[in-house]
Amino acid sequence: MRIIVDAMGGDNAPGEIVRGALAAHGKNGIEIVLVGREKDVRSAGAAYGGIPAGVRVVNATEVIEICDDPATAFKHKKDSSITVGLNMLKAGEGDAFVSAGSTGALLSAATLLVKRVRGIRRAALAPVIPTAGGQAVLIDCGANAECTVEYLVQFAYLGSFYAKRVLHLDKPRVGLLNIGAEPSKGDTLRQETYQALREAGERGELNFIGNIEGKEAMKGGCDVIVSDGFSGNIMLKTIEGAASFLGGEIKKLFLQSAKNKVAGLLVKDSLRQFKEMLNPDRIGGTAFLGISRPVIKAHGSSGAAAIENAVYQAEVVASSGFIADVEAHWSV
């Protein structure tokens, strides 16, 4: 398995990106291709013992910055790490691509260079979020993108295939994020999508369980959460903020007194497990669903641990058979 890594993407590039990729290679033997300014990449690698055999460096002289127009940056910067890396993926020189760079630029470049699966109208992000039942896929079209019934129904299928192959769920429960469980809840978009998903469920194509509120989704009420980009983004950011808030408050609670400190020691292992469950670095990256080859988006502030796990996530997606399922469904 060969994973191409954008060494120049993200707030902590190239140091933390290179460190994380080298860790994935060192621990699991994954073949890595680091794409970026070669001098900077090798300098970063030298801080961690050098670039070993099995890790290749491909020079790319340009970097797509956060201030660049995401829709056209990869065209204007043809020698950027994102453009070079995705062209390598398209040419079959790697099995997956990982980047912590601009989400918009990465999606635009992946859509136009690597291409969508035939029949897919729009690719979608699919972050995996922690729930009381384990985890769920939150799938949407991006915060600033137009959303239609057709797109939301498509996302339901993509999320279901992904949950089956990557999360290993036999019959993933698909829920439509809404303000209430009743079919009449929400605006016209939600009501029409509900009807379309219900019909898909009656045909046996999806395990659609109906509308689901955010609070029920977090309790493990479904495995795939379908949402428009605006609502999905708010939910995701709220989860991240709540996790950070809870972690801080629990820590303060156990430091308030000697008695609480003793109690903290007694439940230390359980607290560590709870913290790890909420840690976004644990998964590391989010797959773009609907692209014809695996493209994984890591968070812009990713450190080495997140990049290492994003590489593992890329390996899982690449070997899962998910894209073949999508191709087979839309080729009918």
XYZ file of C-alpha atoms in Angstrom:
332
model
C 0.000 0.000 0.000
C 1.421 3.367 -1.050
C 0.021 6.568 0.488
C 0.791 9.971 -1.031
C 1.033 12.727 1.606
C 0.849 16.479 0.997
C 3.834 17.541 3.096
C 3.084 21.268 2.738
C -0.611 21.323 3.725
C -1.851 22.543 7.103
C -0.773 24.865 9.877
C 2.076 22.641 11.046
C 3.656 21.763 7.701
C 6.082 20.401 6.909
C 7.451 19.371 10.321
C 4.446 17.658 11.909
C 3.228 16.278 8.574
C 6.559 14.608 7.869
C 6.836 13.358 11.438
C 3.378 11.751 11.324
C 3.945 10.150 7.938
C 7.305 8.746 9.042
C 5.667 7.343 12.175
C 3.083 5.505 10.054
C 5.875 4.089 7.915
C 8.030 3.118 10.878
C 5.242 1.399 12.838
C 3.292 -0.254 10.041
C 5.685 -0.325 7.115
C 3.321 1.704 4.927
C 5.044 2.987 1.812
C 4.934 6.794 1.865
C 5.373 9.436 -0.835
C 5.958 12.923 0.601
C 5.105 15.688 -1.870
C 6.416 19.198 -1.258
C 9.415 21.459 -1.414
C 12.133 18.838 -1.289
C 14.656 20.863 0.681
C 12.080 21.681 3.373
C 10.747 18.119 3.489
C 14.200 16.585 3.868
C 15.124 19.163 6.498
C 11.995 18.245 8.456
C 12.813 14.575 8.075
C 16.352 15.103 9.370
C 14.907 16.168 12.725
C 13.422 12.671 13.076
C 16.371 10.601 11.905
C 16.223 11.306 8.172
C 14.085 10.009 5.309
C 14.300 6.195 5.410
C 14.114 3.685 2.592
C 10.484 3.114 1.705
C 9.712 6.815 1.915
C 10.017 8.784 -1.311
C 10.186 12.572 -1.641
C 8.689 14.208 -4.739
C 9.532 17.852 -5.272
C 6.685 20.364 -5.668
C 7.810 23.972 -5.609
C 4.503 25.715 -4.863
C 2.112 25.744 -1.899
C -1.611 26.499 -1.968
C -2.198 29.028 0.797
C -5.388 29.548 2.777
C -5.804 32.956 1.095
C -5.793 31.457 -2.426
C -9.071 31.022 -4.301
C -9.968 27.388 -3.494
C -11.792 26.870 -6.785
C -8.872 27.809 -9.025
C -5.705 27.632 -6.900
C -4.662 24.203 -8.167
C -4.881 25.472 -11.774
C -2.755 28.547 -11.137
C -0.269 26.645 -8.987
C 0.323 23.606 -11.173
C 3.440 22.654 -9.202
C 1.734 22.815 -5.806
C 1.902 19.831 -3.480
C -1.860 19.261 -3.828
C -1.832 19.384 -7.637
C 1.259 17.211 -8.010
C 0.059 14.708 -5.427
C -3.423 14.326 -6.914
C -2.005 13.926 -10.417
C 0.160 11.123 -9.050
C -2.918 9.516 -7.508
C -4.782 9.809 -10.802
C -1.849 8.193 -12.631
C -1.880 5.223 -10.266
C 1.367 6.116 -8.499
C -0.306 5.761 -5.111
C -3.349 4.129 -3.521
C -4.623 7.187 -1.607
C -3.818 10.864 -0.984
C -3.732 12.642 2.386
C -3.694 16.418 2.904
C -4.259 18.858 5.762
C -4.412 21.746 3.286
C -7.341 23.917 2.208
C -10.560 21.872 2.165
C -12.034 23.834 -0.734
C -8.886 23.633 -2.835
C -8.493 19.921 -2.131
C -12.107 19.146 -3.050
C -11.962 21.260 -6.221
C -8.702 19.670 -7.323
C -9.847 16.142 -6.489
C -13.101 16.680 -8.396
C -11.444 18.044 -11.536
C -8.195 16.044 -11.557
C -9.028 12.666 -10.024
C -12.726 12.985 -11.036
C -15.930 11.866 -9.372
C -17.323 8.374 -9.780
C -19.528 8.357 -12.887
C -23.086 9.226 -11.841
C -22.084 11.146 -8.699
C -23.201 14.764 -8.913
C -21.254 16.095 -5.929
C -18.631 14.666 -3.623
C -19.262 14.887 0.115
C -17.272 15.027 3.324
C -17.900 12.215 5.783
C -16.374 12.892 9.211
C -16.823 10.100 11.736
C -18.122 11.443 15.054
C -18.224 9.767 18.492
C -21.625 8.706 19.819
C -22.917 6.767 22.798
C -23.317 3.807 20.435
C -19.733 4.041 19.202
C -19.484 6.269 16.144
C -21.489 7.594 13.217
C -20.825 9.110 9.791
C -21.988 12.729 9.410
C -22.280 13.332 5.690
C -22.979 16.667 4.015
C -22.089 18.757 0.973
C -20.028 21.459 2.667
C -21.056 24.589 4.548
C -21.252 26.898 1.534
C -22.629 24.502 -1.060
C -26.128 24.438 -2.507
C -28.111 21.438 -1.262
C -30.974 19.656 -3.032
C -33.083 16.564 -2.418
C -31.080 14.731 -5.081
C -27.809 15.489 -3.315
C -29.088 14.472 0.122
C -30.454 11.172 -1.188
C -27.137 10.529 -2.929
C -25.307 11.271 0.320
C -27.488 8.748 2.147
C -26.354 6.016 -0.240
C -22.699 7.117 -0.056
C -22.803 7.191 3.746
C -24.454 3.780 3.890
C -21.835 2.194 1.615
C -19.075 3.851 3.641
C -20.486 2.650 6.971
C -20.737 -0.893 5.634
C -17.234 -1.077 4.244
C -15.176 1.171 6.537
C -17.095 0.927 9.836
C -18.047 -2.719 9.174
C -21.765 -2.299 9.885
C -23.995 -4.885 8.204
C -27.125 -2.734 7.991
C -26.264 0.886 8.872
C -29.156 2.974 10.161
C -29.595 6.131 8.075
C -31.164 9.195 9.701
C -32.020 12.636 8.279
C -30.863 15.424 10.604
C -33.906 17.532 11.472
C -35.535 19.547 14.257
C -37.929 16.743 15.168
C -38.727 13.109 14.452
C -42.107 13.634 12.747
C -42.216 13.456 8.891
C -43.810 16.921 8.781
C -40.909 18.602 10.616
C -38.476 20.950 8.926
C -38.582 22.943 5.719
C -39.526 21.769 2.232
C -36.044 20.387 1.579
C -36.212 18.179 4.678
C -39.806 17.038 4.011
C -39.151 16.093 0.383
C -35.894 14.360 1.288
C -37.693 12.405 3.993
C -40.198 11.120 1.435
C -37.469 10.142 -1.052
C -35.441 8.326 1.610
C -38.544 6.555 2.906
C -39.226 5.265 -0.605
C -35.623 4.059 -0.895
C -36.087 2.272 2.411
C -39.321 0.628 1.213
C -37.406 -0.657 -1.832
C -34.865 -2.217 0.512
C -32.010 -0.037 -0.737
C -31.410 1.835 2.529
C -32.099 1.191 6.191
C -33.776 4.575 6.634
C -35.020 5.126 10.197
C -36.519 8.595 9.636
C -35.698 12.038 10.976
C -33.239 12.298 13.829
C -32.477 15.201 16.132
C -28.905 16.095 16.996
C -29.324 14.981 20.611
C -30.597 11.545 19.563
C -27.828 11.151 17.003
C -25.260 11.766 19.742
C -26.923 9.075 21.857
C -26.229 6.542 19.112
C -29.623 6.758 17.414
C -28.243 6.089 13.934
C -25.050 5.208 12.052
C -25.277 7.629 9.114
C -26.438 11.224 9.645
C -27.512 12.958 6.422
C -27.487 16.742 6.496
C -27.242 19.888 4.447
C -23.808 21.474 4.734
C -24.814 24.397 6.945
C -26.587 22.309 9.606
C -23.972 19.567 9.481
C -21.136 22.024 9.965
C -22.857 23.589 12.982
C -23.428 20.158 14.497
C -19.805 19.124 13.958
C -18.409 22.343 15.457
C -20.822 22.050 18.395
C -19.616 18.512 19.094
C -15.989 19.662 18.984
C -16.726 22.562 21.330
C -18.746 20.424 23.736
C -15.971 17.827 23.884
C -13.387 20.480 24.676
C -15.655 22.089 27.281
C -16.473 18.796 29.019
C -12.841 17.763 29.087
C -11.807 21.022 30.720
C -14.615 20.999 33.275
C -13.974 17.391 34.291
C -10.291 18.160 34.769
C -11.106 21.177 36.962
C -13.556 19.098 38.981
C -10.923 16.547 39.957
C -8.457 19.252 40.942
C -10.808 21.110 43.294
C -9.859 19.305 46.499
C -7.684 16.560 47.921
C -10.712 14.247 48.038
C -11.465 14.902 44.373
C -7.828 14.300 43.437
C -7.961 10.883 45.098
C -11.194 10.138 43.236
C -9.502 11.225 40.032
C -6.690 8.747 40.594
C -9.213 5.954 41.088
C -10.943 6.624 37.760
C -7.836 7.740 35.854
C -7.925 4.910 33.331
C -11.618 5.428 32.584
C -11.071 9.162 32.154
C -8.234 8.479 29.747
C -10.525 6.231 27.684
C -13.224 8.931 27.684
C -10.726 11.565 26.568
C -9.471 9.314 23.782
C -13.022 8.709 22.549
C -13.457 12.479 22.055
C -9.995 13.026 20.578
C -10.305 14.078 16.891
C -6.732 12.918 16.258
C -7.868 9.325 16.847
C -9.253 9.001 13.311
C -7.075 11.701 11.789
C -8.842 12.327 8.512
C -12.125 12.519 6.630
C -12.700 10.834 3.289
C -14.215 12.653 0.322
C -17.015 10.319 -0.746
C -17.782 10.144 -4.453
C -14.228 10.722 -5.736
C -12.930 7.875 -7.908
C -9.786 7.347 -5.797
C -9.347 7.711 -1.996
C -8.677 11.326 -0.935
C -8.433 11.976 2.808
C -8.737 15.457 4.347
C -6.930 15.932 7.654
C -7.712 18.881 9.928
C -5.735 22.016 9.147
C -4.240 22.105 12.645
C -3.215 18.428 12.554
C -0.145 17.414 14.494
C 1.948 14.319 13.927
C -0.477 11.951 15.694
C -3.399 13.093 13.541
C -1.397 12.732 10.324
C -0.229 9.271 11.336
C -3.838 8.213 11.903
C -4.946 9.896 8.672
C -2.452 7.692 6.831
C -3.942 4.625 8.529
C -7.430 5.875 7.616
C -6.328 6.269 3.989
C -5.058 2.694 4.001
C -8.375 1.423 5.408
C -10.463 3.313 2.843
C -8.215 2.237 -0.041
C -8.510 -1.442 0.852
C -12.175 -1.415 1.919
C -13.918 -1.872 -1.430
C -16.075 1.194 -0.754
C -15.374 2.904 -4.080
C -16.135 -0.316 -5.981
C -19.534 -0.466 -4.249
C -20.281 3.129 -5.275
C -19.212 2.470 -8.866
C -21.346 -0.666 -9.032
C -24.442 1.110 -7.685
C -24.278 4.073 -10.048
C -23.389 1.980 -13.089
C -26.828 0.305 -13.009
